[in-house]
Amino acid sequence: MREHWSKLGFILASIGSAIGLGNIWRFPYIVGENGGGAFLIAYFTAIIIFGFPLMIMEFAIGEKFKGSVVTSLKKIHPKIKYIGYFAVFVCLGILSYYLVITGWTLAYSVFSIFTQIDFTVFTNTLYPIAMFFITLLIITFIVRTGIKKGIERVCDVLLPTLFILVILLVVKALTLPNAIEGIRFYLTPNISSLSNPSMWLMAIAQALFSLSLGTGILITYGSYLKKTNIPKSSIIVIISDTLIAVLAGFIIFPIVFSFGINPATGPQLAFITLPKIFSFMAFGNFFQTIFFLLLFIGALTSAISMMEVGTTTLIDEFRLNRKKATLIVLGIIFIAGLPSALSYSGFSFTVFGKTFLDMMDHLFGDILLPVCALVITTGIMWFIKPKELLNEINKNSKIKIPGFIVPVLKYFIPALLLIIVLMELV
Ligand code: PFF
């Protein structure tokens, strides 16, 4: 018997998958690099015309075919099951380095209680590997305990906690001297950059990453649905995810401006720049702990969803039980993640001039993720009967999604994804 979510459990787990490093770490620095407020306009447009259609499609496919991403695609057409395997590969590839960073956030939140942390010193100890392994054990244990008793129960507790931590940090950040400068930078749109196509493509790529779309995560979560209003659930997930990303900006920019730092410092903002700033702040250790705990909770609930993609595939396709399936995924992720865990240490090596972890993030996060979203969407939309898809989406919803969503999914979204892939490659 297939397990089922409760209504709230499904929504919280999906929000948990969406909210993660993408919101709290990636979103603010991309806004910073793209000149502030104008990016927000592009991002809001991207989640409506791009994120929402993809999300309802994935949930509907999961709910209808009640199987892993491989199983569901196979039921649509036997030929596209290989796209399903590719999705599992991309998802686990992302998980392998995402979990290393999750481990950093765990280490930072624990160490921040006692001392100041220096990134270079930290990465030259054994802690990154130890923490990677500990977080891997934690998510394995949760996923192995099952959909309802494991994932759902954990998200029921962690998601409300995450919202409280965000509010605490927003209040602290907004009461810093000069906070208003940060807010002004954040919210003032630089209208001229709206005509820059690469900013729009960045916004779409960020929506893809942040909403956990394109690698079968939401198909997998949808496959454990019983009866749900898909459009309404999707809107709740999208609004919550966006709210946290926007609030993360209200944390980062006041802090950055209050201490006179360049807002476009890029990925090192969270692990190198912010700890230095916290050390000058009243109750800095406390707020630093809260900040990294927030990152850890967000990342953990996203990592769980990625592990579930591999686990559900092994259960549905190879008839393994959950215990065995999680153990196999654990082994794969441990081996695949080790080189990333060694990155920035004395054993670090570079590939194409990047550390292994950065190379993985570029290869999987920037290139293979949009490629995967492209082939999965095209594969599904090519073979599924439009009526079947629409029926599933609208089955339990009073407000009906109109038929023009079909050409949007079949032509418009793949075209955007293709442009993103080509742009990344050149
Ligand atoms: N959505 C998550 C985040 O914003 O951090 C993580 C994520 C999951 C990204 C799955 C990409 C993905 F395929």
Coordinates of C-alpha atoms and ligand atoms in Angstrom, one line a residue:
M1 CA 0.0 0.0 0.0
R2 CA 1.3 3.4 -1.0
E3 CA 1.6 5.9 1.8
H4 CA -0.3 9.2 1.7
W5 CA 0.4 12.7 3.0
S6 CA -2.1 14.5 5.1
K7 CA -3.2 17.7 3.3
L8 CA -1.1 20.0 5.5
G9 CA 1.8 17.6 5.5
F10 CA 2.0 17.6 1.8
I11 CA 2.0 21.4 1.6
L12 CA 4.6 21.8 4.4
A13 CA 6.9 19.1 2.8
S14 CA 6.7 20.8 -0.6
I15 CA 7.4 24.2 1.0
G16 CA 10.3 22.6 2.8
S17 CA 11.7 21.3 -0.5
A18 CA 11.4 24.7 -2.1
I19 CA 12.8 26.8 0.7
G20 CA 16.5 26.2 1.1
L21 CA 20.0 27.5 0.3
G22 CA 18.4 28.9 -2.9
N23 CA 16.3 31.4 -1.0
I24 CA 18.5 32.5 1.9
W25 CA 21.9 32.3 0.3
R26 CA 21.6 32.4 -3.5
F27 CA 18.6 34.8 -3.9
P28 CA 20.1 37.8 -2.0
Y29 CA 23.5 37.6 -3.8
I30 CA 21.9 37.3 -7.2
V31 CA 19.7 40.3 -6.4
G32 CA 22.9 42.1 -5.2
E33 CA 24.8 41.2 -8.4
N34 CA 21.8 42.2 -10.6
G35 CA 21.4 45.7 -9.2
G36 CA 18.7 45.2 -6.7
G37 CA 15.0 45.9 -7.1
A38 CA 14.7 45.4 -10.9
F39 CA 15.6 41.7 -10.4
L40 CA 12.6 41.4 -8.0
I41 CA 10.2 42.4 -10.8
A42 CA 11.8 39.9 -13.2
Y43 CA 11.7 37.2 -10.5
F44 CA 8.0 37.8 -9.7
T45 CA 7.2 37.6 -13.4
A46 CA 9.2 34.4 -13.7
I47 CA 7.4 32.5 -10.9
I48 CA 4.0 33.4 -12.4
I49 CA 4.5 32.6 -16.0
F50 CA 7.1 29.9 -15.6
G51 CA 7.1 28.5 -12.1
F52 CA 3.4 28.0 -11.6
P53 CA 2.7 26.0 -14.8
L54 CA 5.6 23.7 -14.2
M55 CA 4.6 23.1 -10.6
I56 CA 1.0 22.2 -11.4
M57 CA 2.3 19.9 -14.2
E58 CA 4.7 18.0 -11.9
F59 CA 2.2 17.6 -9.1
A60 CA -0.5 16.4 -11.5
I61 CA 1.8 13.9 -13.1
G62 CA 2.8 12.5 -9.7
E63 CA -0.8 12.3 -8.5
K64 CA -2.1 10.7 -11.6
F65 CA 0.5 8.1 -12.1
K66 CA 1.3 7.4 -8.5
G67 CA 4.9 6.5 -9.1
S68 CA 8.5 7.7 -9.0
V69 CA 9.7 10.0 -11.7
V70 CA 10.9 7.0 -13.7
T71 CA 7.7 5.0 -13.1
S72 CA 5.4 8.0 -14.0
L73 CA 7.2 8.8 -17.2
K74 CA 7.2 5.2 -18.2
K75 CA 3.5 5.1 -17.8
I76 CA 3.1 8.2 -20.0
H77 CA 5.3 6.5 -22.7
P78 CA 7.8 3.7 -22.2
K79 CA 10.4 5.5 -24.3
I80 CA 10.7 8.5 -21.9
K81 CA 11.6 6.4 -18.9
Y82 CA 15.3 7.2 -19.7
I83 CA 14.5 10.9 -19.1
G84 CA 13.3 9.8 -15.7
Y85 CA 16.6 8.1 -14.9
F86 CA 18.4 11.3 -16.1
A87 CA 16.3 13.3 -13.7
V88 CA 17.3 11.0 -10.8
F89 CA 20.9 11.4 -11.8
V90 CA 20.7 15.2 -11.9
C91 CA 18.8 15.3 -8.6
L92 CA 21.3 13.1 -6.8
G93 CA 24.2 15.0 -8.4
I94 CA 22.8 18.2 -6.9
L95 CA 22.3 16.5 -3.6
S96 CA 25.9 15.4 -3.4
Y97 CA 27.3 18.9 -3.2
Y98 CA 24.2 20.5 -1.7
L99 CA 24.6 18.3 1.3
V100 CA 28.2 19.4 1.8
I101 CA 27.1 23.0 2.1
T102 CA 24.3 21.8 4.4
G103 CA 27.0 20.3 6.6
W104 CA 28.9 23.6 6.6
T105 CA 25.7 25.3 7.9
L106 CA 25.3 22.8 10.6
A107 CA 29.0 23.2 11.7
Y108 CA 28.7 27.0 11.5
S109 CA 25.5 27.0 13.6
V110 CA 27.1 24.9 16.3
F111 CA 30.5 26.6 16.3
S112 CA 29.0 30.1 16.3
I113 CA 27.8 29.5 19.8
F114 CA 31.4 29.3 21.1
T115 CA 33.8 31.0 18.7
Q116 CA 34.4 33.0 15.6
I117 CA 34.9 30.9 12.5
D118 CA 37.3 31.5 9.7
F119 CA 36.3 29.8 6.4
T120 CA 39.9 28.8 5.4
V121 CA 40.7 27.4 8.8
F122 CA 37.4 25.5 8.9
T123 CA 37.7 23.9 5.5
N124 CA 41.2 22.7 6.4
T125 CA 39.9 20.5 9.2
L126 CA 38.1 17.2 9.1
Y127 CA 34.9 19.0 10.1
P128 CA 33.5 19.5 6.6
I129 CA 33.6 15.7 5.9
A130 CA 32.3 14.8 9.3
M131 CA 29.4 17.3 9.0
F132 CA 28.6 16.1 5.5
F133 CA 28.4 12.5 6.8
I134 CA 26.3 13.5 9.8
T135 CA 23.8 15.4 7.7
L136 CA 23.7 12.5 5.3
L137 CA 22.9 10.2 8.2
I138 CA 20.2 12.6 9.5
I139 CA 18.4 12.7 6.1
T140 CA 18.8 9.0 5.6
F141 CA 17.1 8.3 8.9
I142 CA 14.2 10.7 8.2
V143 CA 13.6 9.4 4.7
R144 CA 13.9 5.8 5.9
T145 CA 11.2 6.4 8.5
G146 CA 8.8 7.1 5.7
I147 CA 6.5 9.7 4.1
K148 CA 4.1 10.3 7.0
K149 CA 6.1 9.4 10.1
G150 CA 9.4 10.7 8.8
I151 CA 9.3 13.5 6.2
E152 CA 5.9 14.9 7.2
R153 CA 6.5 14.9 10.9
V154 CA 9.9 16.6 10.6
C155 CA 8.6 19.3 8.3
D156 CA 5.6 19.9 10.6
V157 CA 8.1 21.0 13.3
L158 CA 10.9 22.5 11.2
L159 CA 8.9 24.8 8.9
P160 CA 7.2 26.8 11.6
T161 CA 10.6 27.1 13.4
L162 CA 12.1 28.4 10.2
F163 CA 9.5 31.1 9.9
I164 CA 10.1 32.2 13.5
L165 CA 13.9 32.4 12.9
V166 CA 13.4 34.5 9.8
I167 CA 11.2 37.0 11.6
L168 CA 13.8 37.2 14.5
L169 CA 16.6 38.0 12.1
V170 CA 14.5 40.5 10.0
V171 CA 13.7 42.4 13.2
K172 CA 17.4 42.5 14.2
A173 CA 18.6 43.5 10.7
L174 CA 16.0 46.3 10.3
T175 CA 17.0 47.8 13.7
L176 CA 20.7 48.1 12.7
P177 CA 22.1 51.6 12.0
N178 CA 21.8 52.5 8.3
A179 CA 19.4 49.6 7.6
I180 CA 17.4 51.9 5.5
E181 CA 20.2 52.2 2.9
G182 CA 20.1 48.5 2.4
I183 CA 16.3 48.5 2.0
R184 CA 16.6 51.3 -0.5
F185 CA 19.1 49.4 -2.6
Y186 CA 17.0 46.3 -2.3
L187 CA 13.7 47.8 -3.3
T188 CA 14.6 50.5 -5.8
P189 CA 14.3 49.1 -9.3
N190 CA 17.0 50.1 -11.7
I191 CA 14.5 50.3 -14.6
S192 CA 17.2 50.3 -17.3
S193 CA 18.3 46.7 -16.3
L194 CA 14.8 45.5 -17.1
S195 CA 15.8 45.6 -20.8
N196 CA 18.7 43.3 -20.1
P197 CA 17.7 39.8 -21.3
S198 CA 20.3 38.0 -19.3
M199 CA 18.7 39.3 -16.1
W200 CA 15.4 37.8 -17.1
L201 CA 17.0 34.5 -17.8
M202 CA 18.8 34.6 -14.4
A203 CA 15.4 35.2 -12.8
I204 CA 13.9 32.2 -14.6
A205 CA 16.8 30.0 -13.7
Q206 CA 16.5 31.1 -10.1
A207 CA 12.8 30.3 -10.0
L208 CA 13.6 26.8 -11.4
F209 CA 16.2 26.2 -8.6
S210 CA 14.2 27.8 -5.8
L211 CA 10.9 26.0 -6.5
S212 CA 12.7 22.6 -6.8
L213 CA 11.3 22.2 -10.3
G214 CA 12.6 20.1 -13.2
T215 CA 14.2 17.1 -11.6
G216 CA 11.1 15.1 -10.6
I217 CA 11.0 16.1 -6.9
L218 CA 7.5 17.4 -7.1
I219 CA 6.4 14.4 -9.3
T220 CA 7.7 12.2 -6.5
Y221 CA 6.0 14.2 -3.7
G222 CA 2.8 14.3 -5.8
S223 CA 2.8 10.5 -6.1
Y224 CA 2.0 10.3 -2.4
L225 CA -1.0 12.5 -2.8
K226 CA -4.5 11.2 -2.2
K227 CA -6.8 14.1 -3.1
T228 CA -5.6 17.6 -3.3
N229 CA -6.5 20.9 -4.9
I230 CA -3.3 21.2 -7.0
P231 CA -3.6 24.8 -8.2
K232 CA -4.3 26.0 -4.7
S233 CA -1.5 24.0 -3.1
S234 CA 0.9 25.2 -5.7
I235 CA 0.0 28.8 -5.0
I236 CA 0.6 28.3 -1.3
V237 CA 4.0 26.7 -2.0
I238 CA 5.1 29.5 -4.4
I239 CA 3.9 32.3 -2.1
S240 CA 5.7 30.8 1.0
D241 CA 8.9 30.2 -1.0
T242 CA 8.9 33.7 -2.4
L243 CA 8.1 35.3 0.9
I244 CA 11.1 33.7 2.6
A245 CA 13.4 34.7 -0.3
V246 CA 12.2 38.3 -0.1
L247 CA 12.5 38.3 3.7
A248 CA 16.1 36.9 3.3
G249 CA 16.8 40.1 1.4
F250 CA 15.5 42.1 4.3
I251 CA 18.0 40.3 6.5
I252 CA 21.1 40.4 4.2
F253 CA 20.9 44.0 2.7
P254 CA 20.4 45.9 6.0
I255 CA 23.3 44.0 7.5
V256 CA 25.6 44.4 4.5
F257 CA 24.9 48.2 4.1
S258 CA 25.0 48.8 7.9
F259 CA 28.6 47.6 7.8
G260 CA 29.5 49.2 4.5
I261 CA 30.1 46.0 2.5
N262 CA 29.6 45.7 -1.3
P263 CA 26.3 43.9 -1.8
A264 CA 27.6 42.1 -4.9
T265 CA 30.1 39.9 -3.1
G266 CA 28.8 36.7 -4.6
P267 CA 28.6 33.3 -3.1
Q268 CA 31.1 33.9 -0.4
L269 CA 28.6 36.3 1.2
A270 CA 27.2 33.8 3.7
F271 CA 30.3 31.9 4.8
I272 CA 33.0 34.5 4.6
T273 CA 31.5 38.0 4.7
L274 CA 28.6 37.6 7.1
P275 CA 30.6 35.9 10.0
K276 CA 33.0 38.9 9.9
I277 CA 30.1 41.3 10.2
F278 CA 28.4 39.3 13.0
S279 CA 31.5 39.6 15.1
F280 CA 31.0 43.4 15.2
M281 CA 27.4 43.2 16.2
A282 CA 25.8 43.2 19.6
F283 CA 24.9 39.6 20.5
G284 CA 26.6 38.7 17.3
N285 CA 27.2 35.0 18.3
F286 CA 23.6 34.6 19.1
F287 CA 22.4 36.0 15.8
Q288 CA 25.0 34.2 13.8
T289 CA 23.9 30.9 15.4
I290 CA 20.3 31.7 14.5
F291 CA 21.3 32.6 10.9
F292 CA 23.1 29.4 10.2
L293 CA 20.5 27.4 12.0
L294 CA 18.0 28.9 9.6
L295 CA 20.2 28.0 6.6
F296 CA 20.6 24.5 8.0
I297 CA 16.8 23.9 8.5
G298 CA 16.1 25.2 5.0
A299 CA 18.8 23.1 3.4
L300 CA 17.9 19.9 5.3
T301 CA 14.2 19.9 4.3
S302 CA 15.3 20.4 0.6
A303 CA 18.0 17.6 0.8
I304 CA 15.3 15.3 2.2
S305 CA 13.2 15.9 -0.9
M306 CA 16.1 15.1 -3.2
M307 CA 16.9 11.9 -1.4
E308 CA 13.3 10.9 -1.7
V309 CA 13.5 11.1 -5.5
G310 CA 16.2 8.4 -5.5
T311 CA 14.5 6.4 -2.8
T312 CA 11.1 6.3 -4.4
T313 CA 12.6 5.3 -7.7
L314 CA 14.4 2.3 -6.1
I315 CA 11.2 1.3 -4.3
D316 CA 8.8 1.6 -7.3
E317 CA 11.1 0.4 -10.1
F318 CA 13.2 -2.3 -8.3
R319 CA 10.7 -3.4 -5.7
L320 CA 13.1 -2.7 -2.8
N321 CA 11.9 -1.9 0.6
R322 CA 12.4 1.6 2.0
K323 CA 15.3 0.5 4.3
K324 CA 17.4 -1.0 1.5
A325 CA 16.5 1.8 -0.9
T326 CA 17.7 4.6 1.5
L327 CA 20.9 2.6 2.3
I328 CA 21.8 2.5 -1.4
V329 CA 21.1 6.2 -1.9
L330 CA 23.3 6.9 1.2
G331 CA 26.2 4.9 -0.3
I332 CA 25.9 6.7 -3.7
I333 CA 25.7 10.2 -2.1
F334 CA 28.6 9.5 0.2
I335 CA 30.9 8.5 -2.6
A336 CA 29.7 11.2 -5.0
G337 CA 29.9 13.9 -2.3
L338 CA 33.4 13.1 -1.0
P339 CA 35.3 15.2 -3.5
S340 CA 33.0 18.1 -2.9
A341 CA 33.4 17.7 0.9
L342 CA 37.2 17.9 0.3
S343 CA 36.9 21.1 -1.7
Y344 CA 38.7 24.1 -0.2
S345 CA 40.8 21.8 2.0
G346 CA 44.5 20.7 1.6
F347 CA 43.2 17.8 -0.6
S348 CA 41.2 20.1 -2.8
F349 CA 41.8 19.8 -6.5
T350 CA 40.4 21.9 -9.3
V351 CA 38.5 21.0 -12.5
F352 CA 38.6 23.5 -15.3
G353 CA 40.0 26.0 -12.8
K354 CA 37.2 25.6 -10.3
T355 CA 37.2 23.7 -7.0
F356 CA 35.3 20.4 -7.4
L357 CA 32.3 21.8 -5.4
D358 CA 32.1 24.9 -7.6
M359 CA 32.4 22.8 -10.7
M360 CA 29.5 20.6 -9.5
D361 CA 27.4 23.6 -8.7
H362 CA 28.1 25.0 -12.2
L363 CA 27.6 21.7 -14.0
F364 CA 24.6 20.5 -12.1
G365 CA 22.9 23.6 -10.8
D366 CA 23.5 25.9 -13.8
I367 CA 23.6 23.6 -16.8
L368 CA 22.1 20.1 -16.1
L369 CA 19.2 21.4 -14.1
P370 CA 17.7 23.5 -16.9
V371 CA 18.6 20.7 -19.4
C372 CA 16.7 18.2 -17.2
A373 CA 13.7 20.6 -16.9
L374 CA 13.8 21.0 -20.7
V375 CA 13.8 17.3 -21.5
I376 CA 11.3 16.3 -18.8
T377 CA 8.8 19.0 -19.8
T378 CA 9.2 18.3 -23.5
G379 CA 8.9 14.5 -22.9
I380 CA 5.8 14.7 -20.8
M381 CA 4.0 17.3 -22.9
W382 CA 4.8 15.5 -26.2
F383 CA 3.1 12.3 -25.1
I384 CA 0.4 13.1 -22.6
K385 CA -3.1 13.9 -23.8
P386 CA -3.8 17.5 -23.0
K387 CA -7.3 16.6 -21.7
E388 CA -5.8 14.1 -19.3
L389 CA -3.4 16.6 -17.8
L390 CA -6.0 19.3 -17.5
N391 CA -8.5 17.0 -15.9
E392 CA -5.9 15.9 -13.3
I393 CA -4.9 19.5 -12.5
N394 CA -8.5 20.7 -12.2
K395 CA -10.0 17.6 -10.6
N396 CA -10.3 19.0 -7.1
S397 CA -10.2 22.7 -7.8
K398 CA -13.1 25.1 -8.0
I399 CA -11.1 27.6 -10.1
K400 CA -10.3 25.8 -13.4
I401 CA -6.9 26.3 -15.1
P402 CA -7.7 27.1 -18.7
G403 CA -6.5 25.1 -21.7
F404 CA -3.9 27.6 -22.8
I405 CA -1.6 26.3 -20.1
V406 CA -0.9 23.4 -22.5
P407 CA 0.8 25.3 -25.3
V408 CA 2.6 27.3 -22.5
L409 CA 4.0 24.1 -21.2
K410 CA 4.6 22.5 -24.6
Y411 CA 6.3 25.3 -26.4
F412 CA 6.9 28.5 -24.5
I413 CA 8.6 27.1 -21.4
P414 CA 10.8 24.6 -23.3
A415 CA 11.9 27.5 -25.5
L416 CA 12.9 29.6 -22.5
L417 CA 14.7 26.7 -21.0
L418 CA 16.6 26.1 -24.3
I419 CA 17.7 29.7 -24.3
I420 CA 19.0 29.4 -20.7
V421 CA 20.9 26.2 -21.6
L422 CA 22.5 27.8 -24.6
M423 CA 23.4 30.9 -22.7
E424 CA 25.1 28.9 -20.0
L425 CA 27.0 26.9 -22.6
V426 CA 28.3 30.0 -24.4
Ligands
PFF1 N1 14.8 24.4 -3.9 C1 16.0 24.2 -3.0 C2 16.6 25.5 -2.7 O1 16.1 26.6 -3.1 O2 17.6 25.6 -2.1 C3 17.0 23.3 -3.5 C4 16.9 22.5 -4.8 C5 16.3 21.3 -4.8 C6 17.4 23.0 -5.9 C7 16.2 20.6 -6.0 C8 17.3 22.3 -7.1 C9 16.7 21.1 -7.1 F1 16.7 20.4 -8.2

